[in-house]
XYZ file of C-alpha atoms in Angstrom:
422
model
C -59.062 123.428 -192.271
C -55.857 124.866 -193.262
C -55.196 121.857 -195.598
C -58.570 122.566 -197.253
C -58.315 126.593 -197.266
C -54.317 126.772 -198.576
C -55.705 124.538 -201.724
C -58.395 126.675 -202.636
C -56.454 129.926 -201.393
C -53.768 128.798 -203.673
C -56.094 128.508 -206.319
C -57.836 131.868 -205.921
C -54.946 133.228 -206.702
C -53.935 131.849 -209.640
C -52.216 128.884 -208.817
C -52.085 125.104 -210.327
C -50.362 121.923 -209.345
C -47.400 123.471 -209.026
C -47.667 125.798 -206.836
C -49.794 124.061 -204.583
C -47.053 121.227 -204.187
C -44.421 124.279 -203.202
C -46.755 125.616 -200.099
C -47.968 122.126 -199.086
C -44.080 121.278 -199.473
C -43.006 124.372 -197.633
C -44.684 122.868 -194.408
C -43.288 119.650 -194.668
C -40.307 121.026 -195.027
C -40.407 123.113 -191.916
C -41.485 119.580 -190.233
C -38.726 117.982 -190.826
C -36.115 120.237 -190.976
C -36.745 121.375 -187.216
C -38.195 117.884 -184.898
C -35.343 117.068 -184.270
C -34.356 120.335 -182.559
C -38.226 120.497 -181.400
C -37.485 117.516 -179.177
C -34.098 118.431 -177.868
C -36.012 122.176 -177.275
C -38.793 119.851 -175.153
C -35.906 118.988 -172.699
C -34.310 121.892 -171.993
C -37.227 124.244 -171.794
C -40.658 124.897 -169.943
C -42.895 122.740 -172.393
C -45.687 125.307 -171.135
C -44.228 127.850 -172.609
C -43.109 126.333 -175.611
C -46.365 125.362 -176.609
C -47.864 128.511 -176.018
C -44.878 130.739 -177.996
C -45.596 127.667 -180.730
C -49.943 128.708 -180.739
C -48.094 132.630 -180.196
C -46.720 132.351 -183.427
C -48.862 130.479 -185.474
C -51.866 133.179 -184.202
C -49.129 135.936 -185.386
C -48.510 134.536 -188.990
C -51.845 132.973 -190.059
C -53.966 136.617 -188.528
C -51.562 138.193 -191.152
C -51.991 135.953 -193.517
C -55.836 136.434 -193.037
C -55.364 140.072 -192.989
C -53.311 140.075 -196.382
C -55.799 138.352 -198.017
C -59.125 140.068 -197.062
C -57.540 143.191 -197.997
C -56.521 141.673 -201.378
C -52.680 141.529 -200.662
C -51.810 138.163 -200.384
C -49.256 136.530 -202.843
C -48.438 133.059 -202.948
C -45.211 133.333 -201.443
C -47.218 135.147 -198.012
C -49.009 131.187 -198.286
C -45.539 129.505 -198.778
C -44.308 131.512 -195.712
C -47.272 130.596 -193.319
C -47.216 126.565 -194.034
C -43.407 126.939 -193.248
C -44.006 128.274 -190.108
C -46.955 126.274 -188.868
C -44.731 123.028 -190.015
C -42.413 124.956 -187.426
C -44.539 125.065 -184.971
C -45.166 121.406 -185.295
C -41.889 120.190 -185.099
C -41.773 122.032 -181.347
C -45.590 121.419 -180.365
C -45.423 117.743 -180.692
C -42.055 116.357 -178.277
C -43.611 118.918 -176.205
C -46.909 117.920 -175.599
C -45.511 114.480 -175.605
C -43.197 115.518 -173.007
C -45.275 117.714 -170.802
C -48.579 114.876 -170.380
C -46.630 113.058 -168.002
C -46.189 115.926 -166.202
C -49.591 117.102 -165.246
C -51.338 113.859 -165.282
C -50.510 110.603 -162.697
C -49.681 107.350 -164.643
C -52.629 105.992 -164.782
C -54.441 108.837 -166.831
C -51.942 108.942 -169.519
C -53.578 106.396 -171.082
C -56.946 107.505 -171.331
C -55.398 110.175 -172.345
C -54.229 109.433 -175.062
C -56.822 107.773 -176.275
C -59.286 111.139 -175.924
C -56.354 112.226 -178.297
C -56.363 109.330 -180.738
C -60.331 109.785 -180.931
C -60.368 113.335 -181.466
C -57.655 113.798 -183.275
C -59.054 112.021 -186.487
C -62.605 113.264 -186.182
C -61.081 116.579 -186.329
C -58.835 116.637 -188.569
C -60.325 113.700 -191.221
C -63.943 115.183 -190.805
C -64.874 118.719 -188.885
C -62.226 120.950 -190.232
C -61.969 120.005 -193.610
C -66.261 120.116 -193.569
C -65.851 123.429 -191.477
C -63.432 124.776 -194.031
C -65.090 123.613 -197.650
C -68.870 125.099 -196.357
C -66.658 127.724 -195.167
C -65.076 127.991 -199.147
C -68.070 127.661 -201.069
C -70.294 129.729 -198.588
C -67.956 132.526 -199.034
C -64.236 132.822 -199.909
C -61.263 130.978 -199.223
C -60.088 134.185 -198.035
C -62.545 133.416 -194.913
C -61.671 130.298 -194.764
C -58.109 131.414 -193.590
C -59.542 133.908 -191.341
C -61.646 130.747 -189.706
C -58.205 129.514 -189.374
C -56.722 132.380 -187.480
C -59.592 132.458 -184.898
C -58.913 128.614 -184.247
C -55.314 129.824 -182.964
C -56.991 132.723 -181.086
C -58.869 130.320 -179.377
C -56.093 127.886 -178.772
C -54.000 130.648 -177.208
C -56.378 131.791 -175.022
C -56.758 128.921 -173.847
C -53.302 127.890 -173.358
C -52.534 130.707 -171.289
C -54.899 129.654 -168.909
C -52.713 126.358 -167.800
C -50.612 126.592 -164.954
C -47.312 126.418 -164.900
C -46.842 121.970 -165.157
C -45.513 120.529 -162.235
C -45.033 116.956 -162.547
C -47.671 115.084 -160.255
C -45.824 112.654 -157.423
C -47.453 109.140 -158.331
C -45.732 110.187 -161.959
C -42.322 111.448 -160.633
C -43.026 108.057 -158.277
C -43.240 105.462 -161.708
C -40.714 106.902 -162.960
C -37.838 106.128 -160.729
C -39.612 103.014 -160.309
C -38.802 102.510 -164.388
C -35.111 103.761 -164.061
C -34.370 101.930 -160.989
C -35.912 99.102 -162.896
C -33.357 99.748 -165.672
C -30.169 97.988 -164.473
C -32.495 94.485 -163.881
C -33.924 94.324 -167.386
C -32.501 95.801 -170.422
C -33.757 98.837 -169.464
C -30.447 101.332 -169.498
C -31.006 103.835 -166.749
C -29.990 107.761 -167.136
C -26.545 108.428 -166.145
C -25.623 109.469 -163.399
C -22.081 110.568 -164.382
C -20.786 114.339 -164.270
C -23.116 117.076 -166.133
C -21.202 118.104 -169.089
C -22.052 121.099 -170.787
C -25.167 120.864 -173.151
C -25.306 121.079 -176.568
C -27.568 120.799 -179.668
C -25.556 117.703 -180.934
C -24.627 116.453 -177.421
C -28.426 116.403 -176.560
C -29.286 115.149 -179.887
C -26.360 111.784 -179.349
C -27.948 111.178 -175.763
C -31.374 110.848 -176.879
C -30.472 109.300 -180.188
C -27.666 106.425 -177.456
C -30.666 106.117 -174.982
C -32.984 104.724 -178.070
C -30.317 102.423 -178.885
C -29.956 100.966 -175.359
C -33.439 100.391 -174.878
C -34.551 96.693 -176.559
C -38.104 97.196 -176.693
C -37.659 100.947 -178.027
C -35.373 100.337 -180.474
C -37.041 97.525 -182.125
C -40.336 99.334 -182.173
C -39.043 101.626 -183.962
C -37.311 99.591 -186.639
C -41.049 97.772 -187.161
C -42.657 100.943 -187.299
C -39.488 102.059 -189.829
C -40.632 98.963 -191.749
C -44.134 99.023 -191.594
C -43.950 102.926 -192.853
C -41.446 102.350 -195.538
C -44.031 99.217 -196.447
C -47.525 100.238 -195.787
C -48.061 103.470 -196.533
C -47.209 104.498 -199.975
C -49.514 101.525 -200.791
C -52.355 103.039 -199.278
C -51.736 106.411 -200.561
C -50.654 105.972 -204.314
C -51.819 102.304 -205.517
C -55.097 101.945 -203.004
C -57.147 104.399 -205.977
C -55.910 101.883 -208.573
C -57.404 99.065 -206.754
C -60.630 100.466 -205.960
C -60.419 101.584 -209.964
C -60.220 98.687 -211.348
C -61.221 96.132 -208.703
C -64.452 98.131 -207.709
C -64.794 100.301 -210.283
C -64.871 103.417 -207.986
C -63.451 107.123 -208.200
C -62.175 109.606 -205.553
C -65.663 109.833 -203.184
C -64.947 105.444 -202.184
C -61.407 105.857 -201.830
C -62.412 109.573 -199.567
C -65.445 106.996 -197.956
C -62.954 104.601 -196.909
C -59.967 106.809 -196.015
C -62.463 108.128 -193.771
C -64.182 104.563 -192.933
C -60.130 103.709 -191.804
C -60.294 106.868 -189.967
C -63.887 105.873 -188.110
C -61.834 102.413 -187.073
C -59.031 104.663 -185.518
C -61.215 107.230 -183.639
C -63.381 104.172 -181.908
C -60.272 101.889 -180.947
C -58.453 104.509 -179.444
C -61.881 105.198 -177.435
C -61.798 102.170 -176.722
C -58.414 101.223 -175.505
C -58.924 104.708 -173.233
C -61.554 102.905 -171.164
C -59.418 100.145 -170.217
C -56.388 99.574 -167.778
C -53.119 99.455 -169.865
C -53.046 95.933 -170.282
C -50.246 93.297 -167.703
C -48.803 92.483 -171.270
C -48.905 95.989 -173.069
C -45.614 95.459 -175.315
C -47.209 92.352 -176.692
C -50.509 93.922 -177.071
C -49.131 96.811 -178.743
C -47.132 94.600 -180.987
C -50.425 91.854 -182.164
C -52.349 94.176 -182.935
C -50.034 96.634 -184.763
C -48.729 93.034 -187.044
C -52.257 91.315 -187.331
C -53.960 94.298 -188.219
C -51.816 94.365 -191.216
C -52.788 91.134 -192.510
C -55.953 92.036 -193.509
C -53.783 95.007 -196.247
C -52.512 91.222 -197.901
C -55.376 90.384 -199.785
C -56.506 93.671 -200.728
C -55.098 93.258 -203.944
C -57.519 90.974 -204.883
C -60.330 91.906 -202.967
C -63.671 92.496 -205.295
C -66.144 93.450 -202.607
C -66.239 96.950 -201.441
C -67.317 96.322 -198.295
C -64.778 93.135 -197.764
C -62.548 96.239 -198.657
C -63.874 98.620 -195.855
C -63.551 95.666 -193.369
C -60.067 95.453 -194.191
C -59.214 99.213 -193.910
C -61.310 99.570 -190.716
C -59.284 96.710 -188.546
C -56.151 98.286 -190.387
C -57.075 101.972 -188.588
C -58.603 100.234 -185.648
C -55.205 97.696 -184.829
C -53.690 100.703 -185.602
C -55.174 102.550 -183.008
C -54.866 100.222 -180.219
C -50.681 100.714 -180.718
C -50.596 103.824 -181.133
C -52.529 104.977 -177.802
C -50.134 101.797 -175.901
C -47.424 102.962 -177.451
C -47.925 107.066 -176.787
C -48.385 105.897 -172.620
C -45.299 103.714 -172.552
C -43.337 106.426 -173.945
C -44.359 108.844 -171.373
C -44.091 106.304 -168.897
C -41.032 104.401 -169.177
C -38.682 107.060 -170.787
C -37.363 109.173 -168.157
C -38.350 112.696 -168.339
C -35.523 114.424 -169.490
C -35.017 112.227 -172.276
C -38.891 112.299 -173.589
C -38.970 115.633 -175.853
C -35.423 113.651 -177.571
C -37.027 109.917 -178.448
C -40.539 111.305 -179.144
C -39.245 113.519 -182.106
C -36.735 110.983 -182.841
C -40.349 108.419 -183.795
C -41.870 112.083 -185.473
C -38.747 112.476 -187.673
C -38.376 108.212 -188.591
C -42.173 108.723 -189.207
C -41.679 112.029 -191.477
C -38.518 110.734 -193.221
C -40.188 107.842 -194.663
C -42.923 108.604 -196.042
C -42.494 110.528 -199.024
C -39.370 107.773 -199.528
C -42.729 105.143 -198.858
C -44.933 107.320 -201.584
C -42.374 107.810 -204.182
C -40.814 104.395 -204.539
C -44.763 103.185 -204.520
C -45.062 103.967 -208.425
C -42.189 102.685 -209.547
C -43.007 99.045 -208.003
C -46.305 99.425 -209.684
C -44.807 99.255 -212.822
C -42.334 95.968 -212.028
C -45.123 94.333 -209.932
C -48.439 93.566 -209.999
C -51.134 95.664 -207.414
C -51.471 92.513 -205.893
C -48.209 91.529 -205.086
C -47.552 94.283 -203.737
C -49.982 94.291 -201.034
C -49.237 91.091 -200.070
C -45.735 91.498 -199.156
C -46.268 94.541 -197.390
C -49.036 93.029 -195.478
C -47.173 89.609 -194.724
C -43.492 91.444 -193.788
C -45.623 93.946 -190.803
C -46.475 91.066 -188.563
C -42.899 88.646 -189.646
C -40.920 91.501 -188.709
C -43.679 92.473 -185.594
C -42.328 88.841 -184.420
C -39.125 89.529 -184.740
C -39.379 92.622 -182.594
C -41.072 90.759 -180.080
C -38.048 88.180 -179.664
C -35.341 90.182 -180.321
C -36.695 92.423 -177.524
C -37.565 90.199 -175.433
C -40.894 92.005 -174.821
C -42.662 89.166 -172.722
C -39.668 89.121 -169.652
C -39.553 92.966 -170.341
C -43.064 93.600 -169.662
C -42.992 91.820 -166.832
C -40.447 93.155 -165.563
C -42.413 96.139 -165.476
C -45.450 96.026 -164.998
C -47.305 99.875 -165.394
C -50.770 98.759 -164.320
C -49.783 98.638 -160.655
C -49.211 101.204 -158.952
C -47.168 99.138 -155.455
C -44.710 99.066 -158.575
C -43.569 102.556 -157.946
C -41.118 102.929 -155.214
C -42.040 105.917 -152.779
C -38.458 106.398 -151.515
C -37.924 110.646 -151.691
C -34.436 110.434 -153.430
C -35.669 107.642 -155.779
C -38.356 110.779 -156.344
C -36.137 113.327 -156.396
C -33.388 111.209 -158.978
C -36.481 110.451 -161.707
C -36.642 114.579 -162.383
C -34.074 115.923 -165.050
């Protein structure tokens, strides 16, 4: 809702593309600048309190923006500050959310929880939220749409305060102890048990980076994600509209519909993935889904049928969600609890940092190379790198050594469980 309400609020205040860019960029700056700090905070402080504090800050700021808008006192810099705070809040919320989930759910329920989140998010973010804000703007005003955003934050804040303090489920402790104990038998390192050092921002950050570099399945998955974000996001966001215009004689409505088709594929695939148990070959299935799902994009530059193009983006959205649901579950089940926030924030930071780079490079690349060649390269390099990642990280052997779909593989030894606690 905020994305739509903010656009029309800027326009109502007399702003144009430049002012809108400033407000939108403020949110991105807040997110990128604080996401690593958010990961460290998620590992240092109770995630429940962090999440409630974030929502309280969001509520206070958007309620203030809403009040100023209804009173006629709102200025563009107020919107920029509000967007910045929302970005900072997201930077602290997502690592805390990733870290708290395995503490309140047993391992067998994490796949379903991540699948439900992957289903609801595109439905709310790409459909229900923008539609509700658009209708409110058309029927009333942008100021009332901002008030609707504040009401959503108020509802979320109330619900969050009904949450009980999170206590890690015994099954989650046992599973994490098993993962850490098994690390010595595979390529996955166990957390250091040496003398505890005084904590600092850079030491905590270095610990998260070090763990990622020493964990092959995690490192190579992130490397693949870097490559896919760099080569795929720009062509989809920047060049696909020109494919629609030049090859299909379409307009912005067709582009919006194709993005909606991608979102529907994402939602359906998330729900289906959540309906089954985690695959035994979970790393292989994840990488095959991501790699094979990128292949249809290789033909985007030569497709002249709308329905074939819709099928290609549907497959891309669906396979991407299958991999993301498994990926989120693996982070929560295989990464030690005291590192989960930092590892999640590193994943988030890498994606955020390369998205604008990809979009910035797509336009100049189209001036040098034909669009069909750019899509062919992007859709071909990602499957190839998926194969490289599977081989380099020895993922088949790793997933065989850590069969997460079996409860009895996790030792129930009380001392091991205690060591697994941060």
